[in-house]
Coordinates of C-alpha atoms in Angstrom, one line a residue:
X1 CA 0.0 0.0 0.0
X2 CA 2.9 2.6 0.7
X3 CA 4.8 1.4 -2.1
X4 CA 1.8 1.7 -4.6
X5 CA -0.7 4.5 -3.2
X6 CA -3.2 3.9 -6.4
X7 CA -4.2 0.5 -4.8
X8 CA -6.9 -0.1 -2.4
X9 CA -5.4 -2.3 -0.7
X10 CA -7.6 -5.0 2.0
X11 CA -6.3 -7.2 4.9
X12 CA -8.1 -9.3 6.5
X13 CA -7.6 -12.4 9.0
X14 CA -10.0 -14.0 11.6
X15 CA -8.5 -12.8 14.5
X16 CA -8.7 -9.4 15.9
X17 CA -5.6 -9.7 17.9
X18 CA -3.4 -9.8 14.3
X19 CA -5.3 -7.2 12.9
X20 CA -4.4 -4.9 15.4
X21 CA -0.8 -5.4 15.0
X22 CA -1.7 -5.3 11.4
X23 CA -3.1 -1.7 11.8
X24 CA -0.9 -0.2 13.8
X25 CA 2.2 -1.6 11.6
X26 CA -0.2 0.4 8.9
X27 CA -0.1 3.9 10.5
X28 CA 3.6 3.9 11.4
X29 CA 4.7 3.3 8.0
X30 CA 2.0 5.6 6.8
X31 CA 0.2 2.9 4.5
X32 CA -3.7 3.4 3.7
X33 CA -5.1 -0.3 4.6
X34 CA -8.4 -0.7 5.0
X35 CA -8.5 -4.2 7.4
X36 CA -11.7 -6.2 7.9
X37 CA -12.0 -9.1 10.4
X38 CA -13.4 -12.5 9.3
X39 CA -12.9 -15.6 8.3
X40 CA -11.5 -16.6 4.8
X41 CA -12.9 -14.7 1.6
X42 CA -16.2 -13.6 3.6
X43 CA -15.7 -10.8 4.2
X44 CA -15.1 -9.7 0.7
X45 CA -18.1 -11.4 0.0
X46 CA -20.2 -9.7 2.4
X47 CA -19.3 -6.5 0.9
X48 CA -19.5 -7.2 -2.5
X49 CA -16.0 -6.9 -3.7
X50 CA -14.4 -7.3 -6.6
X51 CA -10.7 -8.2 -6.8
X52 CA -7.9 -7.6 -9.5
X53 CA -5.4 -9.5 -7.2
X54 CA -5.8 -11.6 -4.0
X55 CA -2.8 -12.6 -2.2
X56 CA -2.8 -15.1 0.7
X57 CA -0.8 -17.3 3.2
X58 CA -2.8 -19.8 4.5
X59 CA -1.9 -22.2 7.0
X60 CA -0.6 -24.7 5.3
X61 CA 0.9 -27.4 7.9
X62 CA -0.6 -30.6 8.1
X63 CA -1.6 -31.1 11.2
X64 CA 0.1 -34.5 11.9
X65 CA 3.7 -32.7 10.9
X66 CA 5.8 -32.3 14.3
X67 CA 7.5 -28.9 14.3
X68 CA 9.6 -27.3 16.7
X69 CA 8.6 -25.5 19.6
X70 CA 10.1 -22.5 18.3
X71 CA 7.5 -22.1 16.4
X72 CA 4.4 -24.1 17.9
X73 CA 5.4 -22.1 21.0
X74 CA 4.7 -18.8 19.7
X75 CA 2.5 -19.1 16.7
X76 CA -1.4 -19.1 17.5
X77 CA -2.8 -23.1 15.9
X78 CA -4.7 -21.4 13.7
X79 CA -2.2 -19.4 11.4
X80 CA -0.3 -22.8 10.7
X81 CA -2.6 -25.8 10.5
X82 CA -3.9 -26.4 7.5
X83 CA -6.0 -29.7 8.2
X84 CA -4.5 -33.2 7.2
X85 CA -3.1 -32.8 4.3
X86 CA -2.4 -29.2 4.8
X87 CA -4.7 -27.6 1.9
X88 CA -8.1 -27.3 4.0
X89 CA -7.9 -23.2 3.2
X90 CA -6.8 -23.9 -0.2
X91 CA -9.8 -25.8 -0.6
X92 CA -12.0 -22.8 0.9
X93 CA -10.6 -20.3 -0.6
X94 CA -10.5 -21.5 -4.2
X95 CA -14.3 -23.0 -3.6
X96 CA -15.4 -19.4 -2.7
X97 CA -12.4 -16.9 -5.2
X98 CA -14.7 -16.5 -7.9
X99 CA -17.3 -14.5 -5.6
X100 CA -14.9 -11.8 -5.0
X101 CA -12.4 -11.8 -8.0
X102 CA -12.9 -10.0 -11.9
X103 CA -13.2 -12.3 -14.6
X104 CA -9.4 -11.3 -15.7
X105 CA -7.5 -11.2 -12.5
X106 CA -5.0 -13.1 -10.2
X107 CA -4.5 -15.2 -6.9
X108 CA -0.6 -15.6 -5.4
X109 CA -0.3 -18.2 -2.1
X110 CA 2.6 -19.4 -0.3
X111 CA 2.5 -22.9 -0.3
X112 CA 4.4 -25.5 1.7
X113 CA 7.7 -26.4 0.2
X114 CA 6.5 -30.2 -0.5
X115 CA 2.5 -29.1 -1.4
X116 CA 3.3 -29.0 -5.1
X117 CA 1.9 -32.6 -6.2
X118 CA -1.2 -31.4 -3.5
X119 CA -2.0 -28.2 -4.8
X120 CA -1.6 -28.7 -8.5
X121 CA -4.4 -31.6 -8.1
X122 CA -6.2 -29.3 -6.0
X123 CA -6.2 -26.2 -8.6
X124 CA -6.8 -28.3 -11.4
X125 CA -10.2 -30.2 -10.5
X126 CA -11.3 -26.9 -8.2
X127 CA -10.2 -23.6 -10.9
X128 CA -9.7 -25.7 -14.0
X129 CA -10.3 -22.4 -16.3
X130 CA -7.7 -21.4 -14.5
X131 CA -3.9 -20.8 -16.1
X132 CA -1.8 -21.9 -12.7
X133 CA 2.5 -21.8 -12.0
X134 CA 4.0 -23.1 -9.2
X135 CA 7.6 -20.7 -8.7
X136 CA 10.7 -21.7 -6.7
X137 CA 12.1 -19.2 -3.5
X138 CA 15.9 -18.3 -3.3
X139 CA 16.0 -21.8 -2.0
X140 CA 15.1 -23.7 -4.9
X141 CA 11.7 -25.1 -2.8
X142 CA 8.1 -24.9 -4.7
X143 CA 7.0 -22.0 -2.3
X144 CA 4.5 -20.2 -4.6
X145 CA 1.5 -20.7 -6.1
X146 CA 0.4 -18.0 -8.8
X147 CA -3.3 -18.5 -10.6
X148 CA -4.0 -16.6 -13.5
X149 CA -7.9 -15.9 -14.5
X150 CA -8.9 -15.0 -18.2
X151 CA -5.8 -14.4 -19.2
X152 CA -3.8 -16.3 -22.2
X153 CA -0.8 -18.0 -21.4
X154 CA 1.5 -15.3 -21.8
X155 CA 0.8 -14.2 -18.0
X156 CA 2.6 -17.6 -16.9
X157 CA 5.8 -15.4 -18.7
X158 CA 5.3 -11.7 -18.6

């Protein structure tokens, strides 16, 4: 939102205790957010919205996979369990993405690093209009997902 001040930018999460932080990271780095509180893509639904780009991290840990307490120590359940096999959101959000996005628009995801097999099933029997890459991080792991709506192929290059 600072970077680009044309956008109207959204955030929303389920709990009100991240969107606080959320909002005051907002004002002290002067970024016009407007945040909403609720679960998944409802809220955009409740208000009617229409998307050019939705960006999400869902949790995405299955929630048999042992981590370290590190993390399960300080992170609240919810913002990294992502059902058994780790795509319950996934599922949610790509059941409920066409509500809120424009016919030509976008979706990018982090994804966990050994999803890929998971989520390329997943897009293709839930989106299957739907262009779809899967790009490496500076690790060389399949981190993100990107989904591509009415456009031509030459989004999965440009």
């Amino acid at each position: 939102a600072k970077e680009e001040p044309r956008l109207h930018m959204q955030a929303m999460d389920i709990s009100e205790k991240a969107i606080a932080v959320a909002k005051e990271n907002a004002q002290i780095n002067d970024a016009a957010v407007e945040f909403l509180v609720g679960d998944m893509c409802q809220p955009l639904i409740d208000e009617h919205a229409q998307l050019d780009i939705l960006v999400s991290n869902p949790p995405y840990i299955p929630v048999h996979e042992k981590m370290e307490r590190s993390v399960t120590d300080y992170e609240p359940h919810v913002a990294l369990f992502g059902g058994e096999d780790g795509l319950f959101f996934y599922r949610r959000i790509f059941d409920d993405c066409r509500k809120v996005l424009k016919p030509r628009s976008m979706m990018a995801f982090e994804i966990g690093w050994d999803e890929k097999e998971g989520i390329t099933k997943l897009v293709q029997e839930k989106l299957p209009e739907a262009q779809f890459e899967i790009l490496k991080d500076m690790n060389g792991k399949d981190r993100i997902l990107m989904v591509y709506f009415g456009m031509g192929a030459e989004a999965l290059h440009s």
